[in-house]
Short mmCIF file of C-alpha atoms in Angstrom, two decimals:
data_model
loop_
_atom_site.label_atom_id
_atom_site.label_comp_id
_atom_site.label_asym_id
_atom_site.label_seq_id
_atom_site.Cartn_x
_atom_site.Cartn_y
_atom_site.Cartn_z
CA UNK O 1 -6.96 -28.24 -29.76
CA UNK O 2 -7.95 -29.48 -33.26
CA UNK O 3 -9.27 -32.53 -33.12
CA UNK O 4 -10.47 -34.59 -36.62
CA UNK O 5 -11.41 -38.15 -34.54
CA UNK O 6 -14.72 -39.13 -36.52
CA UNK O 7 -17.79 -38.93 -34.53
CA UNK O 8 -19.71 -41.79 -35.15
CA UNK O 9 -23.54 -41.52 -35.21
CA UNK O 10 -24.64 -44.94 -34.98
CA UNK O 11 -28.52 -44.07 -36.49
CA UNK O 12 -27.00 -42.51 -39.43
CA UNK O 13 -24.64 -44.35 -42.15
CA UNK O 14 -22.17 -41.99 -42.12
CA UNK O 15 -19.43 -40.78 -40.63
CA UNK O 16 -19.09 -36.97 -39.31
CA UNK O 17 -15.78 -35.20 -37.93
CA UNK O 18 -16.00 -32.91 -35.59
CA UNK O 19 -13.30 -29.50 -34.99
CA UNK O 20 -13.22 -28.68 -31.57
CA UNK O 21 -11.78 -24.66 -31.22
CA UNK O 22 -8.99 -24.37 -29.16
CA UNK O 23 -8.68 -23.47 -25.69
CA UNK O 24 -8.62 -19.85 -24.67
CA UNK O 25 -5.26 -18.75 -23.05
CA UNK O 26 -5.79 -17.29 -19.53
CA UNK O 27 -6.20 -13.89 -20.01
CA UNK O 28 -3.08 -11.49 -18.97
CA UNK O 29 -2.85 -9.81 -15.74
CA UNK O 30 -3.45 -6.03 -15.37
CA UNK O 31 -1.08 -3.55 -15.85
CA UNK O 32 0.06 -1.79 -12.92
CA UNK O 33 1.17 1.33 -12.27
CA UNK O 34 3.55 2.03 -8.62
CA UNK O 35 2.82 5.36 -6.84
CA UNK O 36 6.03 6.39 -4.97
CA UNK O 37 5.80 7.52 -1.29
CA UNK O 38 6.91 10.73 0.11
CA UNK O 39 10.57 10.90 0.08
CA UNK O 40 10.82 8.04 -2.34
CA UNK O 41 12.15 7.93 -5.72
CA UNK O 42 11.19 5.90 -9.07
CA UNK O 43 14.56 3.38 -8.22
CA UNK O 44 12.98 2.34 -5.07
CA UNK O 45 10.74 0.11 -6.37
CA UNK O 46 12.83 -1.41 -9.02
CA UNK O 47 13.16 -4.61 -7.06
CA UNK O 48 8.77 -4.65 -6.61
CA UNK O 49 9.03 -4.53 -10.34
CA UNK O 50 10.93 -7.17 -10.99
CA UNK O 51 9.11 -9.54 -8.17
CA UNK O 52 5.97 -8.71 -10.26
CA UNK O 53 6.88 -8.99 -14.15
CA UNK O 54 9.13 -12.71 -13.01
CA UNK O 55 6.59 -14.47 -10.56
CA UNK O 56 3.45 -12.69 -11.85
CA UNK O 57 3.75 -11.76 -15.23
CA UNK O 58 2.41 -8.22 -14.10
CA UNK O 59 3.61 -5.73 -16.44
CA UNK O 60 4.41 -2.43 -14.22
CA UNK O 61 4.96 1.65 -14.74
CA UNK O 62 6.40 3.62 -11.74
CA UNK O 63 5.20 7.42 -11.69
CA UNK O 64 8.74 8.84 -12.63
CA UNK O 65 9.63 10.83 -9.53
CA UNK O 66 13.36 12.30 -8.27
CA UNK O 67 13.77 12.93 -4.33
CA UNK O 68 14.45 16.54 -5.11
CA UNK O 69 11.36 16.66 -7.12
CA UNK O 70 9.69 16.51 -3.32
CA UNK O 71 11.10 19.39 -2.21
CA UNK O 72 8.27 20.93 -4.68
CA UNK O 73 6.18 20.90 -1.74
CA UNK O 74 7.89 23.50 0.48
CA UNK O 75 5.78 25.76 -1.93
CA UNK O 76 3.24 25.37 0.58
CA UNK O 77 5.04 27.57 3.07
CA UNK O 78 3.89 30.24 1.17
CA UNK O 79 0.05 29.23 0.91
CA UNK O 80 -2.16 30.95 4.17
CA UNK O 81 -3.49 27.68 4.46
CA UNK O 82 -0.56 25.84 5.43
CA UNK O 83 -0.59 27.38 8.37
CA UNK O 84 -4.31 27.32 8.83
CA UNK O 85 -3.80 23.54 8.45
CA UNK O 86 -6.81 23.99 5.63
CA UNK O 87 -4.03 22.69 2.56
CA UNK O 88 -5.84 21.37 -0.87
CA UNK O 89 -3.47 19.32 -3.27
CA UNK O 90 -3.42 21.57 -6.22
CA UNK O 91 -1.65 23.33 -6.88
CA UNK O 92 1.02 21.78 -4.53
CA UNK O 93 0.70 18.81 -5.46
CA UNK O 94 -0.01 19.19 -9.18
CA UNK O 95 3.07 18.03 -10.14
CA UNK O 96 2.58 14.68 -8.82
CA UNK O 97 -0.94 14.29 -10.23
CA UNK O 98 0.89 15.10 -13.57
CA UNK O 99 3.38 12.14 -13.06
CA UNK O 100 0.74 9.78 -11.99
CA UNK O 101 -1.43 10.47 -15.35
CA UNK O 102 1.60 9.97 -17.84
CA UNK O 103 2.42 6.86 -15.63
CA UNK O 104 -1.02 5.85 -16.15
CA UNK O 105 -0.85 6.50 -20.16
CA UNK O 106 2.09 4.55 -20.69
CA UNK O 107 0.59 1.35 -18.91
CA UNK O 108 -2.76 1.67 -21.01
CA UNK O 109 -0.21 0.63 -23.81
CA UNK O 110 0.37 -2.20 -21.93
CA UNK O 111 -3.06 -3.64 -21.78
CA UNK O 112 -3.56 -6.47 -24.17
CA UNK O 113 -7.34 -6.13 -23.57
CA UNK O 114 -9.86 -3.40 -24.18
CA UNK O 115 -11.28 -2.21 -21.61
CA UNK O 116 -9.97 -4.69 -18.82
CA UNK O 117 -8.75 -1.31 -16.70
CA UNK O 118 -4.93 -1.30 -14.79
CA UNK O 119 -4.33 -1.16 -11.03
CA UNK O 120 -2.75 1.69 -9.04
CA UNK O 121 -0.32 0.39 -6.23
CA UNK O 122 0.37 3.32 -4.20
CA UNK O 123 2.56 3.19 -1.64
CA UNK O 124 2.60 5.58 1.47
CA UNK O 125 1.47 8.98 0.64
CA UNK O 126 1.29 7.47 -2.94
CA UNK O 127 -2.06 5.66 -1.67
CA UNK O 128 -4.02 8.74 -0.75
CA UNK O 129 -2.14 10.80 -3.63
CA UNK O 130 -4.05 7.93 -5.70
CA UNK O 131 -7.41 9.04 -4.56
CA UNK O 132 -6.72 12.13 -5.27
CA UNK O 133 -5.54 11.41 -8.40
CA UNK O 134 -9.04 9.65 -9.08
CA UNK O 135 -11.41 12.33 -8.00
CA UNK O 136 -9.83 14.96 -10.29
CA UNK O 137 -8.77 12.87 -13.05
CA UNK O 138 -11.46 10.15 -13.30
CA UNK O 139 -11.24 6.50 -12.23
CA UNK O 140 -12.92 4.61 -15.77
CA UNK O 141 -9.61 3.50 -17.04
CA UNK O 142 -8.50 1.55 -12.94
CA UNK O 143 -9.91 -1.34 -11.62
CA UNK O 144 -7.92 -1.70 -8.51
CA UNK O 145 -6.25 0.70 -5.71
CA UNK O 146 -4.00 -1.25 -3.48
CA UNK O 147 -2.45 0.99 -0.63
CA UNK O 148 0.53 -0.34 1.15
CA UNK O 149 1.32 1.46 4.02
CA UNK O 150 -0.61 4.44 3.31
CA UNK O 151 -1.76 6.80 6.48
CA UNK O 152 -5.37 7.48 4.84
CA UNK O 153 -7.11 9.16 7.44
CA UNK O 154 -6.56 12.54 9.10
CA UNK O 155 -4.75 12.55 12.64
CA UNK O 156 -7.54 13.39 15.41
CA UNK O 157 -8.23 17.07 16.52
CA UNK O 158 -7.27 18.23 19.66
CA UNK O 159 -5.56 15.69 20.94
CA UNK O 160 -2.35 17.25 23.21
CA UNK O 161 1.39 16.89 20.95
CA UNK O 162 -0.44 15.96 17.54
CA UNK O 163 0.35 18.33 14.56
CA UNK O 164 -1.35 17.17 11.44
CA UNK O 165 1.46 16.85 9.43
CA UNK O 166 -0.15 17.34 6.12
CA UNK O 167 -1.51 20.57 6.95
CA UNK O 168 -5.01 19.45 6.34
CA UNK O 169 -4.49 17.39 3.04
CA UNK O 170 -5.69 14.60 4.54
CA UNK O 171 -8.65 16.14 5.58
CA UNK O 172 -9.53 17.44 1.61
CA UNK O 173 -8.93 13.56 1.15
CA UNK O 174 -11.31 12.06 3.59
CA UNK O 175 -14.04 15.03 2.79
CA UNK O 176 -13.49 15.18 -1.07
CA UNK O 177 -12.36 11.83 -2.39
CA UNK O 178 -14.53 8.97 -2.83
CA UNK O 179 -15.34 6.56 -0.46
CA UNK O 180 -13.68 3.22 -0.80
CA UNK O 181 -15.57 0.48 -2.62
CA UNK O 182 -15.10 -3.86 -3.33
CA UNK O 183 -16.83 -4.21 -6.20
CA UNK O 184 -16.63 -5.98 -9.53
CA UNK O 185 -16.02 -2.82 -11.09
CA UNK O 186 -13.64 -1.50 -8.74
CA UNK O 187 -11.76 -2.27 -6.04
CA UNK O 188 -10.03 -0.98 -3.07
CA UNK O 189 -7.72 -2.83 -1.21
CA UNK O 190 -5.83 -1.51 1.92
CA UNK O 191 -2.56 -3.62 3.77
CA UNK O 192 -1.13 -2.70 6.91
CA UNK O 193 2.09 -3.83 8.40
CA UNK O 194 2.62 -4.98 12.19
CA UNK O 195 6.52 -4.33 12.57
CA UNK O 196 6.51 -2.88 15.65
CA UNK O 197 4.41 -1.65 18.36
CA UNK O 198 4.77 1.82 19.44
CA UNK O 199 4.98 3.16 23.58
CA UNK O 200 4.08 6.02 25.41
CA UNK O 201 6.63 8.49 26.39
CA UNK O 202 6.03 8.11 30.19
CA UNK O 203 4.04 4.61 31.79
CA UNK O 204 5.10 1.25 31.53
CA UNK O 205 4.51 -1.51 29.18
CA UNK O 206 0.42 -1.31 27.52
CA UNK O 207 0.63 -5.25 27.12
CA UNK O 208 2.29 -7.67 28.98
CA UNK O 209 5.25 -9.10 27.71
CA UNK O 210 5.47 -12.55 25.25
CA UNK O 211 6.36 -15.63 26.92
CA UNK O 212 8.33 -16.79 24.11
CA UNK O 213 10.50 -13.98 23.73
CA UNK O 214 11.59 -13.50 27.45
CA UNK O 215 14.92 -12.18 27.93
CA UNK O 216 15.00 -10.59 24.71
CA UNK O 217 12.97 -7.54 23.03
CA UNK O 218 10.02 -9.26 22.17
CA UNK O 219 7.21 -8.26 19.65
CA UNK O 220 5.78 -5.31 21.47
CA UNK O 221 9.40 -3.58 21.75
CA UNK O 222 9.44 -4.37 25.47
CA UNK O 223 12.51 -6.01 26.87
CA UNK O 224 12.29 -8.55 29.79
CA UNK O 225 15.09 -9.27 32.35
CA UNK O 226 15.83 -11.93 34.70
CA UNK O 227 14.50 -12.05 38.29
CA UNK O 228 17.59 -13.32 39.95
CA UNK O 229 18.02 -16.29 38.35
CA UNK O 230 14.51 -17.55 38.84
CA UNK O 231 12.48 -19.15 36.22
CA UNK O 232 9.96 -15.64 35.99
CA UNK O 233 10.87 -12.58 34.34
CA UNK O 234 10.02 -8.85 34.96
CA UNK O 235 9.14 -6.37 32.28
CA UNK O 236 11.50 -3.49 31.78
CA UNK O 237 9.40 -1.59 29.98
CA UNK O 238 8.97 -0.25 26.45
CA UNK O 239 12.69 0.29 24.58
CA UNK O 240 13.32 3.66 23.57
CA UNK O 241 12.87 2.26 19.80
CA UNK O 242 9.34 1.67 20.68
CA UNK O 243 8.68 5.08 22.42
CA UNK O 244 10.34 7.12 19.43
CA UNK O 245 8.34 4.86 16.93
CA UNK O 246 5.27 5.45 19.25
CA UNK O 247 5.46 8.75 18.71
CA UNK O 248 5.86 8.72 15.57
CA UNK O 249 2.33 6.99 15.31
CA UNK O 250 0.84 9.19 17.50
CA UNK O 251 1.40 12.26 14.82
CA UNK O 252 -0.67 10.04 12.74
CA UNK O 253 -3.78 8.93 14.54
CA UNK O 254 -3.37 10.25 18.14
CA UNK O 255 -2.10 7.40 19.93
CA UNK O 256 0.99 5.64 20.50
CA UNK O 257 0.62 2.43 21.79
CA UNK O 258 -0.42 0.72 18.23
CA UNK O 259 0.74 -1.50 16.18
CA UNK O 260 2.07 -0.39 12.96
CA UNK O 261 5.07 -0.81 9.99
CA UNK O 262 7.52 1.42 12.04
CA UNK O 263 6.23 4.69 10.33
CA UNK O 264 2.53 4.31 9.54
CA UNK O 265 0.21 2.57 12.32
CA UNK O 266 -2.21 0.08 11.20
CA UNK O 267 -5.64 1.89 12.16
CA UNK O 268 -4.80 4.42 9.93
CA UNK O 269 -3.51 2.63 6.93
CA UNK O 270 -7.15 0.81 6.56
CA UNK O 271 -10.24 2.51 5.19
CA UNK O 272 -14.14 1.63 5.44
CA UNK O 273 -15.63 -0.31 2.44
CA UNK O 274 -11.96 -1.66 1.58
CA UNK O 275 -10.85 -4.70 1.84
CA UNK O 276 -8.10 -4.42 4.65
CA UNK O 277 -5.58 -6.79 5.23
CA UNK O 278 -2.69 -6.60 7.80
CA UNK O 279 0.57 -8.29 7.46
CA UNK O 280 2.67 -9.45 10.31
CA UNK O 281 6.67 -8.33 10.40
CA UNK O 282 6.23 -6.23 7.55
CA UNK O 283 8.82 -2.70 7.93
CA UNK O 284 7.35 0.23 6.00
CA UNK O 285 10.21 1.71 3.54
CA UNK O 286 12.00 0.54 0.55
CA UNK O 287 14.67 2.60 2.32
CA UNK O 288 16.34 0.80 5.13
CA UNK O 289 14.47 -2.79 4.51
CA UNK O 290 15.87 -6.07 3.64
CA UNK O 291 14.28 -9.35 2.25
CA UNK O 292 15.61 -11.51 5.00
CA UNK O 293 15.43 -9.42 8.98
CA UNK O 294 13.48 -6.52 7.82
CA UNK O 295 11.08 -7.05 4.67
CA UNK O 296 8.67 -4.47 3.61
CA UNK O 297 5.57 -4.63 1.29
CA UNK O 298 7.71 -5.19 -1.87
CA UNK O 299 9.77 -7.68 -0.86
CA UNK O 300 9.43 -10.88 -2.64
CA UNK O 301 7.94 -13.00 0.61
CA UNK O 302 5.49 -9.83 0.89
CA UNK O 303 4.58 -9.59 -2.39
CA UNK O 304 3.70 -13.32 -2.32
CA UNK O 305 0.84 -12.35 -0.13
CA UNK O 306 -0.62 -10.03 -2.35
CA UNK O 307 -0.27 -10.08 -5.63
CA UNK O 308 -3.06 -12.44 -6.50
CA UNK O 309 -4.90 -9.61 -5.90
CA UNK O 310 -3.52 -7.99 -8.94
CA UNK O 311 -4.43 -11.05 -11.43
CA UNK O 312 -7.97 -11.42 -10.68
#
C-alpha cells in the first residue's frame, strides 16, 4: 500500500516520507490441461472443471475427445504387433497425442506468467498417454503430471488368465518413457483409489472380515451372516461383485485380491520416484459415479484432497 506517514529522523531536522510499494498479489495457479480416459469423452469432466475454476481458481483445457473417436484404435487389429503383444503408440495412437498438444496450446494462452509451465491431469489411460505425450513431444512447457487412476505399469508375464490388454503399450511406456521425478522443476504425482477390494474366483475370504460392518458387505466385499442368533458372525465369503472386480484387477497386475477404484488396482496406479497418494472410497469413472455414495477423483470432496497440488 502507499503509505506518505513522515518518517521522523530524530538526528536530522527534517522530516522525510517514505512510499512503501505495494504488496504483490499471490501469483495465479497453473493452467491445467484434463487428459480423458479410455472410453471417456471431453463432457465427462465438465463437472472437474468447474470444481477447479470455482474453489481453485485453476483455469482448465480438456483434450477434445468424442467416444467414437476411440474406436480409432481398432486400427491396431491390423498391426502384426497387436498380436505379438509388441504395440508402440504411433501411429495408433497419434491421434490422441495430436489432441493432447492443441489442448496443451490453448492453455499456454492461459498462463499469466512466462515461463511458470501448466499441469497435465490425466486420468486413466490419459495418465500414461501423458508420458507418452512427453517423451515425443517434450516436457519444457509442464510442471506437473497428476495421474488419477491410471494403470501405469505393464500386467506381469506369465502369470495363468492374464492378457495384457494393451497389447504391449504399456510395456513401450515403462521401457521408453521417462522415469517419474519430484522435483522443483517437475513433478509427478500418482493417486490411487481404495473402492473396493477384489477376490479370487475360487477360495474364501484373503482378509478377515471388519468388525464394524458385520452383517452387512463390509469394506473388503465380503458379506458376514449371523451364527444363529449368537453375538459372533461367520464370513460368507467374497460377493460375486468382488470376484468380477477381482478379476478385473488381475488383467492389470496379476492378482486379484487388491485393493483398487473398482477398475484400476492401487499397485499399479503408483509409480517409483512419484509422489503416490491413495484415497480411501474413491470409484474410478466419471461414468457411473456420484458425489454423495460413489465419488470418484473429480468429485468435489475428492478434488478437495488434491488440488493444492495444482497451486503450488
Amino acid at each position: 500500500m502507499l503509505s506518505l506517514l513522515p518518517a521522523i529522523n530524530p538526528h536530522k531536522r527534517f522530516i522525510s516520507f517514505s512510499i512503501t510499494s505495494p504488496s504483490s498479489a499471490p501469483p495465479a495457479p497453473r493452467p491445467a490441461v484434463i487428459l480423458p480416459g479410455l472410453g471417456n469423452n471431453t463432457g465427462d469432466y465438465e463437472g472437474l472443471v468447474t470444481t477447479l475454476k470455482e474453489r481453485y481458481d485453476v483455469p482448465c483445457v480438456v483434450a477434445q475427445v468424442s467416444r467414437i473417436d476411440w474406436l480409432r484404435n481398432a486400427a491396431g487389429l491390423f498391426d502384426p504387433n497387436y498380436w505379438k503383444g509388441t504395440l508402440q503408440p504411433s501411429p495408433i495412437l497419434h491421434w490422441y497425442l495430436k489432441r493432447v498438444e492443441k489442448a496443451i496450446s490453448d492453455a499456454k494462452l492461459l498462463c499469466t506468467q512466462e515461463g511458470k509451465g501448466i499441469s497435465l491431469i490425466g486420468h486413466s489411460a490419459g495418465g500414461w498417454l501423458a508420458r507418452v505425450y512427453m517423451e515425443k513431444f517434450g516436457f519444457s512447457d509442464i510442471s506437473l503430471l497428476l495421474t488419477l487412476g491410471s494403470p501405469h505399469l505393464p500386467p506381469p508375464k506369465g502369470v495363468q488368465g492374464v492378457i495384457d490388454q494393451t497389447r504391449g503399450l504399456l510395456d513401450y511406456v515403462e521401457m521408453n518413457c521417462a522415469p517419474a521425478v519430484y522435483t522443483p522443476e517437475l513433478r509427478y504425482i500418482c493417486i490411487a483409489g481404495r473402492y473396493i477390494q477384489g477376490a479370487r474366483i475360487t477360495g474364501g475370504a484373503s482378509s478377515p472380515p471388519d468388525e464394524n460392518t458385520l452383517g452387512d458387505t463390509n469394506s473388503d466385499g465380503e458379506e458376514s451372516l449371523p451364527n444363529n442368533g449368537n453375538s459372533k458372525y461367520v464370513p460368507a465369503g467374497p460377493t460375486l461383485r468382488a470376484r468380477f472386480v477381482g478379476q478385473g484387477y488381475k488383467q492389470v497386475c496379476g492378482k486379484a485380491d487388491v485393493w483398487g477404484d473398482g477398475v484400476v488396482p492401487e499397485m499399479a496406479a503408483h509409480l517409483e520416484g512419484a509422489l503416490n497418494i491413495s484415497l480411501e472410497g474413491v470409484y474410478h469413472s466419471p461414468v457411473g459415479s456420484d458425489n454423495d455414495t460413489r465419488p470418484w477423483y473429480g468429485s468435489p470432496s475428492v478434488v478437495d484432497k488434491w488440488a493444492h497440488h495444482l497451486l503450488n
